[in-house]
PDB file of C-alpha atoms and ligand atoms in Angstrom:
ATOM      1  CA  MET A   1      18.406  15.708   2.907  1.00  0.00           C
ATOM      2  CA  THR A   2      19.689  12.538   3.290  1.00  0.00           C
ATOM      3  CA  TYR A   3      17.537   8.384   4.370  1.00  0.00           C
ATOM      4  CA  THR A   4      19.057   5.901   6.068  1.00  0.00           C
ATOM      5  CA  THR A   5      17.127   3.769   3.251  1.00  0.00           C
ATOM      6  CA  SER A   6      17.514   3.670  -0.694  1.00  0.00           C
ATOM      7  CA  ASN A   7      13.736   4.682  -0.679  1.00  0.00           C
ATOM      8  CA  SER A   8      12.932   8.552  -0.661  1.00  0.00           C
ATOM      9  CA  ALA A   9      10.691   9.728   1.294  1.00  0.00           C
ATOM     10  CA  SER A  10       7.899  10.306  -1.790  1.00  0.00           C
ATOM     11  CA  GLU A  11       8.266   7.055  -2.297  1.00  0.00           C
ATOM     12  CA  MET A  12       7.418   5.476   1.176  1.00  0.00           C
ATOM     13  CA  VAL A  13       4.275   8.198   0.777  1.00  0.00           C
ATOM     14  CA  GLN A  14       2.733   6.271  -2.483  1.00  0.00           C
ATOM     15  CA  ALA A  15       3.998   2.642  -0.674  1.00  0.00           C
ATOM     16  CA  PHE A  16       1.723   3.336   1.313  1.00  0.00           C
ATOM     17  CA  ARG A  17      -0.888   4.633   0.044  1.00  0.00           C
ATOM     18  CA  LYS A  18      -0.773   1.414  -2.408  1.00  0.00           C
ATOM     19  CA  LEU A  19      -0.921  -0.691   1.215  1.00  0.00           C
ATOM     20  CA  ASP A  20      -4.481  -2.092   1.469  1.00  0.00           C
ATOM     21  CA  VAL A  21      -6.573   0.068   4.216  1.00  0.00           C
ATOM     22  CA  ASP A  22      -6.343  -2.025   7.367  1.00  0.00           C
ATOM     23  CA  GLN A  23      -2.617  -2.636   6.662  1.00  0.00           C
ATOM     24  CA  GLN A  24      -2.710   1.332   6.738  1.00  0.00           C
ATOM     25  CA  LEU A  25      -4.327   1.574   9.285  1.00  0.00           C
ATOM     26  CA  ALA A  26      -2.027  -0.697  11.973  1.00  0.00           C
ATOM     27  CA  LEU A  27       1.325   0.444  10.519  1.00  0.00           C
ATOM     28  CA  PHE A  28      -0.128   3.658  11.262  1.00  0.00           C
ATOM     29  CA  TRP A  29      -0.862   2.775  14.641  1.00  0.00           C
ATOM     30  CA  PHE A  30       2.501   0.934  15.138  1.00  0.00           C
ATOM     31  CA  VAL A  31       4.413   4.009  14.623  1.00  0.00           C
ATOM     32  CA  TYR A  32       2.297   5.292  16.546  1.00  0.00           C
ATOM     33  CA  LYS A  33       3.532   3.119  19.917  1.00  0.00           C
ATOM     34  CA  GLU A  34       6.670   3.547  18.241  1.00  0.00           C
ATOM     35  CA  MET A  35       7.165   7.474  18.443  1.00  0.00           C
ATOM     36  CA  GLY A  36       4.438   8.603  20.632  1.00  0.00           C
ATOM     37  CA  LYS A  37       6.540   8.869  23.693  1.00  0.00           C
ATOM     38  CA  SER A  38       8.391  11.249  21.499  1.00  0.00           C
ATOM     39  CA  VAL A  39       5.667  13.375  20.799  1.00  0.00           C
ATOM     40  CA  THR A  40       4.413  16.566  22.755  1.00  0.00           C
ATOM     41  CA  PRO A  41       1.633  17.907  20.332  1.00  0.00           C
ATOM     42  CA  ALA A  42       1.157  21.007  23.544  1.00  0.00           C
ATOM     43  CA  ALA A  43       4.754  22.261  21.288  1.00  0.00           C
ATOM     44  CA  PRO A  44       2.751  25.363  20.414  1.00  0.00           C
ATOM     45  CA  ASN A  45       5.192  25.855  17.546  1.00  0.00           C
ATOM     46  CA  ALA A  46       3.573  24.728  14.960  1.00  0.00           C
ATOM     47  CA  SER A  47       1.426  27.274  13.689  1.00  0.00           C
ATOM     48  CA  THR A  48      -1.008  26.294  11.989  1.00  0.00           C
ATOM     49  CA  VAL A  49      -2.286  23.713  14.502  1.00  0.00           C
ATOM     50  CA  SER A  50      -5.754  24.215  15.773  1.00  0.00           C
ATOM     51  CA  PRO A  51      -5.830  21.622  19.105  1.00  0.00           C
ATOM     52  CA  GLU A  52      -9.554  22.730  19.044  1.00  0.00           C
ATOM     53  CA  ILE A  53     -10.710  22.234  16.318  1.00  0.00           C
ATOM     54  CA  ALA A  54      -9.014  18.733  16.505  1.00  0.00           C
ATOM     55  CA  GLN A  55     -10.227  17.841  19.532  1.00  0.00           C
ATOM     56  CA  GLY A  56     -13.876  18.618  18.682  1.00  0.00           C
ATOM     57  CA  LEU A  57     -14.368  16.540  15.369  1.00  0.00           C
ATOM     58  CA  PHE A  58     -12.253  13.577  18.252  1.00  0.00           C
ATOM     59  CA  ASN A  59     -15.264  14.171  20.417  1.00  0.00           C
ATOM     60  CA  GLN A  60     -17.900  13.493  17.677  1.00  0.00           C
ATOM     61  CA  VAL A  61     -15.923  10.611  17.144  1.00  0.00           C
ATOM     62  CA  ALA A  62     -16.319   9.202  20.587  1.00  0.00           C
ATOM     63  CA  GLU A  63     -19.697   8.871  20.149  1.00  0.00           C
ATOM     64  CA  LEU A  64     -19.846   6.504  17.816  1.00  0.00           C
ATOM     65  CA  SER A  65     -20.261   3.143  18.572  1.00  0.00           C
ATOM     66  CA  HIS A  66     -16.742   1.091  17.984  1.00  0.00           C
ATOM     67  CA  ASP A  67     -17.833  -0.573  14.867  1.00  0.00           C
ATOM     68  CA  GLU A  68     -18.699   3.177  13.612  1.00  0.00           C
ATOM     69  CA  GLN A  69     -15.165   4.792  14.564  1.00  0.00           C
ATOM     70  CA  LEU A  70     -13.562   2.062  12.430  1.00  0.00           C
ATOM     71  CA  GLN A  71     -15.771   2.505   9.886  1.00  0.00           C
ATOM     72  CA  LEU A  72     -14.802   6.048  10.070  1.00  0.00           C
ATOM     73  CA  GLN A  73     -11.089   5.600  10.220  1.00  0.00           C
ATOM     74  CA  ARG A  74     -11.322   3.101   7.105  1.00  0.00           C
ATOM     75  CA  ASP A  75     -13.410   5.859   5.324  1.00  0.00           C
ATOM     76  CA  LEU A  76     -10.264   8.520   5.987  1.00  0.00           C
ATOM     77  CA  ALA A  77      -8.001   6.610   5.006  1.00  0.00           C
ATOM     78  CA  SER A  78     -10.305   6.093   1.294  1.00  0.00           C
ATOM     79  CA  ASN A  79     -11.331   9.181   1.040  1.00  0.00           C
ATOM     80  CA  LYS A  80     -14.840   8.047   1.274  1.00  0.00           C
ATOM     81  CA  ASN A  81     -17.063  11.241   1.496  1.00  0.00           C
ATOM     82  CA  THR A  82     -19.103  11.693   4.898  1.00  0.00           C
ATOM     83  CA  PHE A  83     -20.576  13.953   6.886  1.00  0.00           C
ATOM     84  CA  ILE A  84     -17.050  13.736   8.647  1.00  0.00           C
ATOM     85  CA  THR A  85     -14.529  13.000   6.163  1.00  0.00           C
ATOM     86  CA  ARG A  86     -15.355  16.298   4.546  1.00  0.00           C
ATOM     87  CA  GLU A  87     -14.722  18.143   7.827  1.00  0.00           C
ATOM     88  CA  TYR A  88     -11.739  16.111   8.143  1.00  0.00           C
ATOM     89  CA  GLY A  89     -10.786  17.358   5.340  1.00  0.00           C
ATOM     90  CA  ALA A  90     -11.254  21.022   6.279  1.00  0.00           C
ATOM     91  CA  LEU A  91      -8.312  20.826   8.723  1.00  0.00           C
ATOM     92  CA  SER A  92      -4.632  21.983   8.106  1.00  0.00           C
ATOM     93  CA  ASP A  93      -2.430  19.329   7.249  1.00  0.00           C
ATOM     94  CA  THR A  94      -0.573  19.711  11.189  1.00  0.00           C
ATOM     95  CA  THR A  95      -4.532  19.647  12.899  1.00  0.00           C
ATOM     96  CA  LYS A  96      -5.041  16.612  10.759  1.00  0.00           C
ATOM     97  CA  LEU A  97      -1.629  15.092  11.952  1.00  0.00           C
ATOM     98  CA  LEU A  98      -2.814  16.290  15.841  1.00  0.00           C
ATOM     99  CA  PHE A  99      -6.761  15.075  15.422  1.00  0.00           C
ATOM    100  CA  TRP A 100      -4.979  10.794  14.484  1.00  0.00           C
ATOM    101  CA  TYR A 101      -3.173  11.568  17.289  1.00  0.00           C
ATOM    102  CA  TYR A 102      -5.933  11.834  19.413  1.00  0.00           C
ATOM    103  CA  LEU A 103      -7.033   9.402  18.328  1.00  0.00           C
ATOM    104  CA  ALA A 104      -4.575   6.553  18.612  1.00  0.00           C
ATOM    105  CA  GLN A 105      -4.365   7.895  22.362  1.00  0.00           C
ATOM    106  CA  GLY A 106      -8.764   7.561  22.831  1.00  0.00           C
ATOM    107  CA  MET A 107      -7.408   3.820  21.038  1.00  0.00           C
ATOM    108  CA  ASP A 108      -4.983   3.139  24.043  1.00  0.00           C
ATOM    109  CA  GLN A 109      -7.584   4.567  26.678  1.00  0.00           C
ATOM    110  CA  ASN A 110     -10.558   2.197  25.430  1.00  0.00           C
ATOM    111  CA  VAL A 111     -12.836   5.491  24.113  1.00  0.00           C
ATOM    112  CA  ILE A 112     -11.770   4.673  20.487  1.00  0.00           C
ATOM    113  CA  VAL A 113     -11.952   1.014  19.316  1.00  0.00           C
ATOM    114  CA  PRO A 114      -9.244  -1.073  20.424  1.00  0.00           C
ATOM    115  CA  PHE A 115      -6.284  -2.276  18.275  1.00  0.00           C
ATOM    116  CA  PRO A 116      -6.244  -6.036  18.042  1.00  0.00           C
ATOM    117  CA  SER A 117      -3.499  -7.687  20.321  1.00  0.00           C
ATOM    118  CA  ASP A 118      -3.177 -10.382  17.487  1.00  0.00           C
ATOM    119  CA  TYR A 119      -3.086  -8.446  14.781  1.00  0.00           C
ATOM    120  CA  GLN A 120      -0.475  -9.104  12.555  1.00  0.00           C
ATOM    121  CA  MET A 121       1.176  -6.958   9.552  1.00  0.00           C
ATOM    122  CA  THR A 122       1.796  -8.106   6.170  1.00  0.00           C
ATOM    123  CA  GLU A 123       5.462  -8.127   5.117  1.00  0.00           C
ATOM    124  CA  GLU A 124       5.068  -5.129   2.783  1.00  0.00           C
ATOM    125  CA  ALA A 125       3.809  -2.815   5.558  1.00  0.00           C
ATOM    126  CA  ASN A 126       6.310  -4.362   8.127  1.00  0.00           C
ATOM    127  CA  ASN A 127       9.047  -3.246   5.433  1.00  0.00           C
ATOM    128  CA  LEU A 128       7.726   0.001   4.970  1.00  0.00           C
ATOM    129  CA  PHE A 129       7.655   0.012   9.185  1.00  0.00           C
ATOM    130  CA  GLY A 130      11.263  -0.985   9.540  1.00  0.00           C
ATOM    131  CA  GLN A 131      12.019   2.197   6.541  1.00  0.00           C
ATOM    132  CA  ILE A 132      10.145   4.592   8.905  1.00  0.00           C
ATOM    133  CA  LYS A 133      12.013   3.541  12.026  1.00  0.00           C
ATOM    134  CA  GLY A 134      15.143   4.847   9.182  1.00  0.00           C
ATOM    135  CA  LEU A 135      13.776   8.202   9.906  1.00  0.00           C
ATOM    136  CA  ASP A 136      14.659  10.665  11.830  1.00  0.00           C
ATOM    137  CA  PHE A 137      12.181  13.002  14.019  1.00  0.00           C
ATOM    138  CA  GLY A 138      11.807  15.137  12.088  1.00  0.00           C
ATOM    139  CA  GLU A 139      11.379  13.421   8.609  1.00  0.00           C
ATOM    140  CA  GLN A 140       8.679  10.878   9.982  1.00  0.00           C
ATOM    141  CA  ILE A 141       7.007  14.460  11.331  1.00  0.00           C
ATOM    142  CA  THR A 142       7.103  15.685   7.326  1.00  0.00           C
ATOM    143  CA  PHE A 143       6.103  11.701   6.513  1.00  0.00           C
ATOM    144  CA  PHE A 144       2.943  11.534   8.451  1.00  0.00           C
ATOM    145  CA  ARG A 145       2.241  15.023   7.093  1.00  0.00           C
ATOM    146  CA  ASN A 146       2.207  13.949   3.590  1.00  0.00           C
ATOM    147  CA  ILE A 147       0.343  10.523   4.390  1.00  0.00           C
ATOM    148  CA  VAL A 148      -2.773  12.399   6.300  1.00  0.00           C
ATOM    149  CA  ALA A 149      -2.836  15.500   4.090  1.00  0.00           C
ATOM    150  CA  PRO A 150      -4.225  13.526   1.545  1.00  0.00           C
ATOM    151  CA  MET A 151      -6.731  11.587   3.470  1.00  0.00           C
ATOM    152  CA  GLY A 152     -11.202  12.364   3.868  1.00  0.00           C
ATOM    153  CA  VAL A 153     -12.758  14.834   1.669  1.00  0.00           C
ATOM    154  CA  ASP A 154     -11.704  17.930   0.739  1.00  0.00           C
ATOM    155  CA  PRO A 155     -14.754  20.169   0.847  1.00  0.00           C
ATOM    156  CA  ASN A 156     -13.498  22.075  -1.876  1.00  0.00           C
ATOM    157  CA  ALA A 157     -12.620  19.756  -4.429  1.00  0.00           C
ATOM    158  CA  VAL A 158     -15.559  17.543  -5.099  1.00  0.00           C
ATOM    159  CA  GLU A 159     -18.977  18.559  -6.279  1.00  0.00           C
ATOM    160  CA  HIS A 160     -22.427  17.958  -4.735  1.00  0.00           C
ATOM    161  CA  ASP A 161     -22.454  13.882  -3.894  1.00  0.00           C
ATOM    162  CA  PRO A 162     -26.439  14.061  -5.014  1.00  0.00           C
ATOM    163  CA  GLU A 163     -25.784  10.260  -3.173  1.00  0.00           C
ATOM    164  CA  THR A 164     -25.469  11.949   0.185  1.00  0.00           C
ATOM    165  CA  GLY A 165     -27.024  15.130  -0.651  1.00  0.00           C
ATOM    166  CA  LEU A 166     -23.349  16.506   0.583  1.00  0.00           C
TER     167      LEU A 166
HETATM  168  O1  LIG M 201     -10.530  -5.177  14.501  1.00  0.00           O
HETATM  169  O2  LIG M 201       0.442  20.190  17.276  1.00  0.00           O
HETATM  170  C1  LIG M 201      -7.581  -2.571  12.296  1.00  0.00           C
HETATM  171  C2  LIG M 201       4.090  18.097  16.309  1.00  0.00           C
HETATM  172  C3  LIG M 201      -8.382  -4.143  11.429  1.00  0.00           C
HETATM  173  C4  LIG M 201       3.934  19.727  17.482  1.00  0.00           C
HETATM  174  C5  LIG M 201      -8.082  -2.550  12.319  1.00  0.00           C
HETATM  175  C6  LIG M 201       3.103  17.637  16.145  1.00  0.00           C
HETATM  176  C7  LIG M 201      -8.940  -5.176  12.713  1.00  0.00           C
HETATM  177  C8  LIG M 201       3.482  20.163  16.842  1.00  0.00           C
HETATM  178  C9  LIG M 201      -7.898  -1.613  11.102  1.00  0.00           C
HETATM  179  C10 LIG M 201      -6.302  -3.165  12.200  1.00  0.00           C
HETATM  180  C11 LIG M 201       5.292  18.285  14.986  1.00  0.00           C
HETATM  181  C12 LIG M 201       5.805  17.615  17.428  1.00  0.00           C
HETATM  182  C13 LIG M 201      -9.337  -2.987  14.159  1.00  0.00           C
HETATM  183  C14 LIG M 201       1.952  18.471  17.041  1.00  0.00           C
HETATM  184  C15 LIG M 201      -9.100  -4.784  14.074  1.00  0.00           C
HETATM  185  C16 LIG M 201       1.848  19.759  16.795  1.00  0.00           C
HETATM  186  C17 LIG M 201      -8.465  -0.955  13.359  1.00  0.00           C
HETATM  187  C18 LIG M 201       3.642  16.390  15.786  1.00  0.00           C
HETATM  188  C19 LIG M 201      -9.684  -2.524  15.279  1.00  0.00           C
HETATM  189  C20 LIG M 201       1.092  17.728  15.823  1.00  0.00           C
HETATM  190  C21 LIG M 201      -7.276   0.124  13.393  1.00  0.00           C
HETATM  191  C22 LIG M 201       2.422  14.973  15.913  1.00  0.00           C
HETATM  192  C23 LIG M 201      -7.133   1.461  13.689  1.00  0.00           C
HETATM  193  C24 LIG M 201       2.582  13.937  15.480  1.00  0.00           C
HETATM  194  C25 LIG M 201      -8.454   1.936  13.907  1.00  0.00           C
HETATM  195  C26 LIG M 201       4.410  13.552  14.405  1.00  0.00           C
HETATM  196  C27 LIG M 201      -5.563   1.474  13.427  1.00  0.00           C
HETATM  197  C28 LIG M 201       1.316  13.084  15.283  1.00  0.00           C
HETATM  198  C29 LIG M 201      -5.352   3.774  13.781  1.00  0.00           C
HETATM  199  C30 LIG M 201       1.834  11.368  14.815  1.00  0.00           C
HETATM  200  C31 LIG M 201      -4.938   4.009  13.998  1.00  0.00           C
HETATM  201  C32 LIG M 201       0.385  10.780  14.943  1.00  0.00           C
HETATM  202  C33 LIG M 201      -4.007   5.378  14.712  1.00  0.00           C
HETATM  203  C34 LIG M 201       0.295   9.686  14.704  1.00  0.00           C
HETATM  204  C35 LIG M 201      -3.246   5.958  14.050  1.00  0.00           C
HETATM  205  C36 LIG M 201      -1.382   9.063  14.983  1.00  0.00           C
HETATM  206  C37 LIG M 201      -5.125   6.156  14.935  1.00  0.00           C
HETATM  207  C38 LIG M 201       1.430   8.819  14.056  1.00  0.00           C
HETATM  208  C39 LIG M 201      -2.342   6.707  14.958  1.00  0.00           C
HETATM  209  C40 LIG M 201      -1.568   7.252  14.481  1.00  0.00           C
END
């Protein structure tokens, strides 16, 4: 595989994870804005995607207040152990991607906390954004899948947490 940038795909994933949580969410948002039109999540060829499950989790988030919705997204990106982040962690990677896509659409429709119109990304996040734009569509999807896969909490991989009872 060839890339139009000097950073390899895995270096880009690492660079993404090094950003602070709000920068990750902001960058993710700008990416959605950029590629949103080319995504047709209805495409039935992704074998491991479960639209009903992504929709069900989305519906739970939609019922929360805007503050709670923002907190939930920060919790996902920072692997905080909560009821919803564990539900998320049990999804297939492509279903996770579809769930983020639903969240972004919900933000567009004001069902989910809207993105602030005046938000500025750091130079680091902006650089990474430029590199992401240089990937072709298939590479972008792989990149995002690698970003969203380790978010949340894999309920099979963690010990019982006495603090939360989860
Ligand atoms: O006030 O099923 C800040 C295919 C702080 C086909 C904030 C596919 C300040 C099969 C953090 C900035 C493979 C094409 C607020 C699927 C502040 C299939 C909040 C692929 C409010 C699924 C920021 C799908 C927030 C693909 C909350 C490629 C930001 C999907 C949230 C791609 C950002 C989906 C969000 C993408 C970004 C989704 C929710 C790129 C979502 C991006």
